[in-house]
CSV table of C-alpha atoms in Angstrom, one decimal:
chain,number,residue,atom,x,y,z
H,1,MET,CA,0.0,0.0,0.0
H,2,GLU,CA,2.3,2.7,-1.3
H,3,SER,CA,1.4,6.4,-0.7
H,4,SER,CA,3.3,9.6,-0.3
H,5,LEU,CA,3.7,10.9,3.2
H,6,PRO,CA,0.7,12.8,4.6
H,7,ASN,CA,0.8,16.6,4.3
H,8,LYS,CA,-1.5,19.6,4.5
H,9,PHE,CA,-2.9,19.1,1.0
H,10,ASN,CA,-3.2,15.4,0.5
H,11,THR,CA,-4.9,14.7,3.9
H,12,CYS,CA,-8.5,15.3,4.9
H,13,ILE,CA,-9.8,15.5,8.4
H,14,VAL,CA,-13.2,14.0,9.2
H,15,ILE,CA,-15.0,15.2,12.3
H,16,VAL,CA,-18.2,13.6,13.6
H,17,THR,CA,-20.4,16.0,15.6
H,18,TYR,CA,-23.4,15.7,17.9
H,19,ASN,CA,-24.4,18.7,20.0
H,20,PRO,CA,-20.8,20.0,20.4
H,21,ASP,CA,-19.8,22.4,23.2
H,22,SER,CA,-18.1,25.7,22.9
H,23,SER,CA,-14.6,24.2,22.5
H,24,PHE,CA,-15.5,22.7,19.2
H,25,VAL,CA,-14.8,25.9,17.1
H,26,ASN,CA,-11.2,26.2,18.5
H,27,ASN,CA,-10.7,22.5,17.7
H,28,VAL,CA,-11.7,23.1,14.1
H,29,VAL,CA,-9.4,26.1,13.8
H,30,ARG,CA,-6.5,23.8,14.9
H,31,HIS,CA,-7.5,21.2,12.4
H,32,LEU,CA,-7.3,23.8,9.6
H,33,GLU,CA,-3.8,24.6,10.8
H,34,ILE,CA,-2.9,21.0,10.1
H,35,VAL,CA,-4.8,20.3,6.8
H,36,ASP,CA,-6.4,22.3,4.1
H,37,LYS,CA,-9.8,20.5,4.1
H,38,VAL,CA,-12.1,19.5,7.0
H,39,SER,CA,-15.2,17.5,6.5
H,40,ILE,CA,-17.7,17.7,9.3
H,41,VAL,CA,-20.5,15.1,9.5
H,42,ASP,CA,-23.2,16.2,11.9
H,43,ASN,CA,-25.6,13.7,13.5
H,44,ASN,CA,-28.6,15.9,13.8
H,45,SER,CA,-27.4,18.3,16.4
H,46,VAL,CA,-29.8,20.8,18.0
H,47,VAL,CA,-27.6,23.7,17.0
H,48,ASP,CA,-26.8,24.5,13.4
H,49,ILE,CA,-23.1,23.5,13.2
H,50,LYS,CA,-22.4,25.8,10.2
H,51,SER,CA,-23.6,28.8,12.2
H,52,LEU,CA,-20.8,28.2,14.8
H,53,LEU,CA,-18.0,28.3,12.2
H,54,PRO,CA,-16.1,31.5,11.4
H,55,ASN,CA,-17.0,32.7,7.9
H,56,LYS,CA,-13.3,33.0,6.9
H,57,TYR,CA,-12.9,29.2,7.2
H,58,LEU,CA,-16.1,28.1,5.4
H,59,ASN,CA,-14.4,27.6,2.0
H,60,LYS,CA,-12.2,24.9,3.6
H,61,ILE,CA,-15.0,23.1,5.5
H,62,ASP,CA,-17.6,20.8,4.1
H,63,VAL,CA,-20.6,20.2,6.4
H,64,ILE,CA,-22.8,17.2,5.9
H,65,PHE,CA,-26.0,17.1,7.8
H,66,SER,CA,-28.0,14.0,8.8
H,67,GLU,CA,-31.8,14.3,9.4
H,68,LYS,CA,-31.4,12.0,12.4
H,69,ASN,CA,-28.6,10.5,14.5
H,70,LYS,CA,-27.4,7.6,12.4
H,71,GLY,CA,-24.4,6.8,14.7
H,72,ILE,CA,-20.7,7.4,14.6
H,73,ALA,CA,-19.9,4.6,12.1
H,74,TRP,CA,-22.3,6.0,9.5
H,75,ALA,CA,-20.9,9.5,10.0
H,76,LEU,CA,-17.3,8.3,9.7
H,77,ASN,CA,-18.2,6.4,6.5
H,78,LYS,CA,-19.9,9.4,5.0
H,79,GLY,CA,-16.9,11.7,5.6
H,80,ILE,CA,-14.5,9.1,4.4
H,81,SER,CA,-16.5,8.6,1.2
H,82,GLU,CA,-16.3,12.3,0.5
H,83,ALA,CA,-12.5,12.2,1.0
H,84,ILE,CA,-12.3,9.4,-1.5
H,85,LYS,CA,-14.4,11.3,-4.0
H,86,LEU,CA,-12.0,14.3,-3.6
H,87,SER,CA,-9.0,12.0,-4.2
H,88,TYR,CA,-7.3,12.5,-0.9
H,89,GLU,CA,-4.5,10.0,0.0
H,90,TRP,CA,-5.0,10.1,3.7
H,91,VAL,CA,-7.9,10.7,6.2
H,92,ILE,CA,-7.7,11.4,9.9
H,93,THR,CA,-10.8,10.9,12.0
H,94,PHE,CA,-11.6,13.0,15.0
H,95,ASP,CA,-14.2,13.3,17.7
H,96,GLN,CA,-15.6,16.8,18.2
H,97,ASP,CA,-13.9,17.4,21.5
H,98,SER,CA,-10.3,16.4,20.5
H,99,LEU,CA,-7.5,19.0,20.0
H,100,PRO,CA,-4.5,17.6,18.2
H,101,ASP,CA,-0.9,18.7,18.4
H,102,ILE,CA,-0.1,21.2,15.6
H,103,LYS,CA,2.8,19.0,14.4
H,104,LEU,CA,0.6,15.9,14.2
H,105,LEU,CA,1.4,15.2,10.6
H,106,ASP,CA,5.1,15.6,11.2
H,107,TYR,CA,5.0,13.0,13.9
H,108,TYR,CA,2.9,10.6,11.8
H,109,SER,CA,5.4,11.0,8.9
H,110,GLU,CA,8.3,10.2,11.2
H,111,VAL,CA,6.7,6.9,11.9
H,112,LEU,CA,5.7,6.2,8.3
H,113,LYS,CA,9.3,6.7,7.2
H,114,LYS,CA,10.5,3.9,9.4
H,115,GLU,CA,7.6,1.4,9.6
H,116,LYS,CA,6.1,-0.5,6.7
H,117,ASN,CA,2.7,-2.0,6.0
H,118,ILE,CA,0.8,0.4,8.2
H,119,GLY,CA,-2.9,0.0,8.0
H,120,LEU,CA,-3.7,2.5,10.8
H,121,LEU,CA,-1.7,4.9,12.8
H,122,GLY,CA,-2.9,6.6,15.9
H,123,THR,CA,-1.9,8.1,19.2
H,124,LYS,CA,-2.4,8.1,22.9
H,125,PHE,CA,-4.4,11.0,24.4
H,126,SER,CA,-4.5,13.1,27.5
H,127,ASP,CA,-7.2,15.1,29.2
H,128,LYS,CA,-5.0,18.1,29.0
H,129,THR,CA,-2.6,19.6,26.4
H,130,GLU,CA,1.0,18.4,26.8
H,131,ASN,CA,4.3,19.5,25.3
H,132,ILE,CA,5.8,16.8,23.2
H,133,ASP,CA,9.6,16.7,22.5
H,134,LYS,CA,10.0,13.3,20.9
H,135,ILE,CA,7.9,10.2,20.2
H,136,THR,CA,8.1,6.5,20.4
H,137,TRP,CA,5.6,4.0,19.0
H,138,LYS,CA,4.6,0.4,19.1
H,139,ASN,CA,2.3,-2.1,17.4
H,140,SER,CA,-1.2,-2.2,18.9
H,141,LEU,CA,-4.3,-4.3,18.4
H,142,THR,CA,-6.7,-1.3,18.6
H,143,LEU,CA,-6.9,2.5,18.5
H,144,ILE,CA,-9.5,5.0,19.4
H,145,THR,CA,-11.2,6.8,16.5
H,146,SER,CA,-10.0,10.2,17.4
H,147,GLY,CA,-6.6,11.1,15.8
H,148,THR,CA,-6.4,7.9,13.7
H,149,LEU,CA,-4.7,8.2,10.3
H,150,HIS,CA,-6.0,6.0,7.6
H,151,PRO,CA,-4.3,5.5,4.2
H,152,ILE,CA,-7.2,5.9,1.9
H,153,LYS,CA,-6.5,2.6,0.1
H,154,ILE,CA,-7.1,0.7,3.3
H,155,PHE,CA,-10.9,0.9,2.6
H,156,ASP,CA,-10.4,-1.0,-0.7
H,157,PHE,CA,-9.1,-3.9,1.3
H,158,ILE,CA,-11.0,-3.7,4.6
H,159,GLY,CA,-14.2,-2.0,3.7
H,160,PHE,CA,-15.8,0.7,5.8
H,161,TYR,CA,-16.7,1.0,9.5
H,162,ASN,CA,-19.5,-1.3,10.6
H,163,GLU,CA,-22.7,0.8,10.7
H,164,LYS,CA,-24.6,-1.9,12.6
H,165,LEU,CA,-22.5,-1.1,15.7
H,166,PHE,CA,-23.8,2.5,15.7
H,167,ILE,CA,-21.7,3.7,18.6
H,168,ASP,CA,-19.1,2.1,21.0
H,169,SER,CA,-16.5,-0.4,19.8
H,170,VAL,CA,-16.7,0.9,16.2
H,171,ASP,CA,-13.0,1.8,16.3
H,172,PHE,CA,-12.0,-1.6,17.9
H,173,ASP,CA,-13.9,-3.6,15.3
H,174,PHE,CA,-12.3,-1.7,12.4
H,175,ALA,CA,-8.7,-2.0,13.9
H,176,LEU,CA,-9.1,-5.7,14.5
H,177,ARG,CA,-10.3,-6.2,10.9
H,178,VAL,CA,-7.2,-4.3,9.7
H,179,LYS,CA,-5.0,-6.7,11.8
H,180,ILE,CA,-6.7,-9.8,10.5
H,181,ALA,CA,-6.1,-8.6,7.0
H,182,GLY,CA,-2.3,-8.5,7.7
H,183,TYR,CA,-1.6,-4.8,8.2
H,184,ASN,CA,0.1,-3.2,11.2
H,185,VAL,CA,-1.8,-1.0,13.6
H,186,VAL,CA,0.6,1.4,15.2
H,187,ARG,CA,0.1,3.7,18.2
H,188,ILE,CA,2.4,6.6,19.2
H,189,GLU,CA,3.0,6.5,22.9
H,190,ALA,CA,3.1,10.2,23.4
H,191,PRO,CA,-0.3,11.9,23.8
H,192,LEU,CA,-0.6,13.9,20.6
H,193,LEU,CA,-4.1,15.1,21.3
H,194,SER,CA,-6.1,16.3,24.3
H,195,HIS,CA,-9.4,14.5,24.5
H,196,LYS,CA,-12.4,14.7,26.9
H,197,LEU,CA,-13.9,11.5,28.2
H,198,GLY,CA,-17.4,12.5,29.2
H,199,THR,CA,-18.5,13.2,32.8
H,200,PRO,CA,-17.5,10.4,35.2
H,201,VAL,CA,-18.8,10.4,38.7
H,202,LYS,CA,-16.9,9.6,41.9
H,203,LYS,CA,-18.0,8.0,45.2
H,204,TYR,CA,-16.1,6.2,48.0
H,205,GLY,CA,-12.9,7.0,46.2
H,206,LEU,CA,-14.1,5.1,43.1
H,207,GLU,CA,-14.9,6.5,39.6
H,208,SER,CA,-17.4,5.3,37.1
H,209,SER,CA,-18.1,6.5,33.5
H,210,ASN,CA,-21.7,7.5,34.2
H,211,HIS,CA,-22.9,6.6,30.7
H,212,ASN,CA,-26.5,7.1,30.0
H,213,LEU,CA,-29.0,4.4,29.3
H,214,ILE,CA,-28.5,4.4,25.6
H,215,ARG,CA,-24.7,4.2,25.9
H,216,ARG,CA,-25.0,1.4,28.4
H,217,TYR,CA,-27.0,-0.6,25.9
H,218,TYR,CA,-24.7,-0.2,23.0
H,219,TYR,CA,-21.6,-0.6,25.1
H,220,SER,CA,-22.8,-4.0,26.3
H,221,ARG,CA,-24.3,-5.1,23.0
H,222,ASN,CA,-21.2,-4.3,21.0
H,223,HIS,CA,-18.9,-5.7,23.7
H,224,PHE,CA,-20.5,-9.1,23.3
H,225,PHE,CA,-20.5,-8.8,19.5
H,226,LEU,CA,-16.7,-8.3,19.7
H,227,THR,CA,-16.4,-11.2,22.1
H,228,LYS,CA,-18.3,-13.5,19.8
H,229,THR,CA,-16.6,-12.3,16.6
H,230,TYR,CA,-12.9,-12.1,17.7
H,231,PHE,CA,-12.4,-14.5,20.6
H,232,LYS,CA,-10.7,-17.1,18.5
H,233,LYS,CA,-8.4,-14.6,16.8
H,234,PHE,CA,-7.5,-12.5,19.8
H,235,PRO,CA,-8.4,-14.5,23.0
H,236,VAL,CA,-6.1,-12.6,25.4
H,237,TRP,CA,-7.3,-9.2,24.3
H,238,ILE,CA,-11.0,-10.4,24.6
H,239,LEU,CA,-10.4,-11.8,28.0
H,240,LYS,CA,-8.9,-8.6,29.2
H,241,LYS,CA,-11.8,-6.6,27.7
H,242,ASN,CA,-14.3,-8.9,29.5
H,243,PHE,CA,-12.5,-8.3,32.8
H,244,PHE,CA,-12.9,-4.5,32.4
H,245,PHE,CA,-16.5,-5.0,31.3
H,246,ILE,CA,-17.3,-6.8,34.5
H,247,LYS,CA,-15.3,-4.1,36.5
H,248,SER,CA,-17.4,-1.4,34.8
H,249,ILE,CA,-20.6,-3.0,35.9
H,250,LEU,CA,-19.4,-3.3,39.5
H,251,LEU,CA,-18.4,0.4,39.5
H,252,LEU,CA,-21.8,1.3,38.1
H,253,ILE,CA,-23.6,-0.5,40.9
H,254,ILE,CA,-21.4,1.1,43.6
H,255,VAL,CA,-21.1,4.6,42.3
H,256,GLU,CA,-23.9,5.6,39.9
H,257,ASP,CA,-27.5,6.5,40.2
H,258,ASN,CA,-30.4,4.9,38.2
H,259,VAL,CA,-28.7,1.6,38.6
H,260,SER,CA,-31.7,-0.7,38.0
H,261,ALA,CA,-32.5,0.9,34.6
H,262,LYS,CA,-28.9,0.9,33.5
H,263,LEU,CA,-28.5,-2.8,34.5
H,264,LYS,CA,-31.7,-3.6,32.5
H,265,ASN,CA,-30.2,-2.0,29.4
H,266,ILE,CA,-27.0,-3.9,30.0
H,267,VAL,CA,-28.8,-7.2,30.1
H,268,LYS,CA,-30.8,-6.3,26.9
H,269,GLY,CA,-27.5,-5.3,25.2
H,270,ILE,CA,-25.9,-8.6,26.2
H,271,ASN,CA,-28.8,-10.6,24.8
H,272,ASP,CA,-28.8,-8.6,21.5
H,273,GLY,CA,-25.1,-8.9,21.2
H,274,TYR,CA,-25.1,-12.7,21.4
H,275,LYS,CA,-28.0,-12.9,19.0
H,276,GLY,CA,-26.1,-10.7,16.5
H,277,PHE,CA,-28.7,-7.8,16.9
């Protein structure tokens, strides 16, 4: 899979939005310091995304609106499809609340010069902006969606993101498919982006994610979809993931409110995940 190195003009950034907060505009401005084209796919936000964007940047931003929330996988695929139509060689996917290092493409190019057969290249993240002097990297099984660089040709071999998953584990599923196809998934160990992780709650010195009912359902359903689909190929990773899944339920019971309703959605998700939805 030969490509030139990613640069400002051969790389497109795809951002998925759903009711973003005020930091979103600053993030978009940073994206446009890194690349010359940003594609925003909005999953039916209450606010008009286009009205938030400064007029001077609108010629470099494509905004695609959905009439309903079709999920992150659909939105990623829509933005990626637009990048393919516009003949970009690379696409980087981002969540709406991620702020990347301004030298992101330089760091990614450093890795690509030294490593071969890369199907996906991503980074660790932090909840605050950090100064990066140098980077190291290693092979990984999975990456988070935000900040992941895709060679555009990977979609010819792997296909697109699995829209049945809607939200949660969409990124894990795609990365595991890339690994199965024989490509390397590489993660930079330095946090090249700051990224928010929702609004966890704390009690008794413990912390839990505080996901809402819908997220609890999809998290559970898609977790068991991954378990059923990938256990034979990646048994150790799946067993670790099941450990953290059980831990998350125990933390939910101890720390969070509305426990019975959330547990009900978890059970429904588990059942649907085993049935294949």
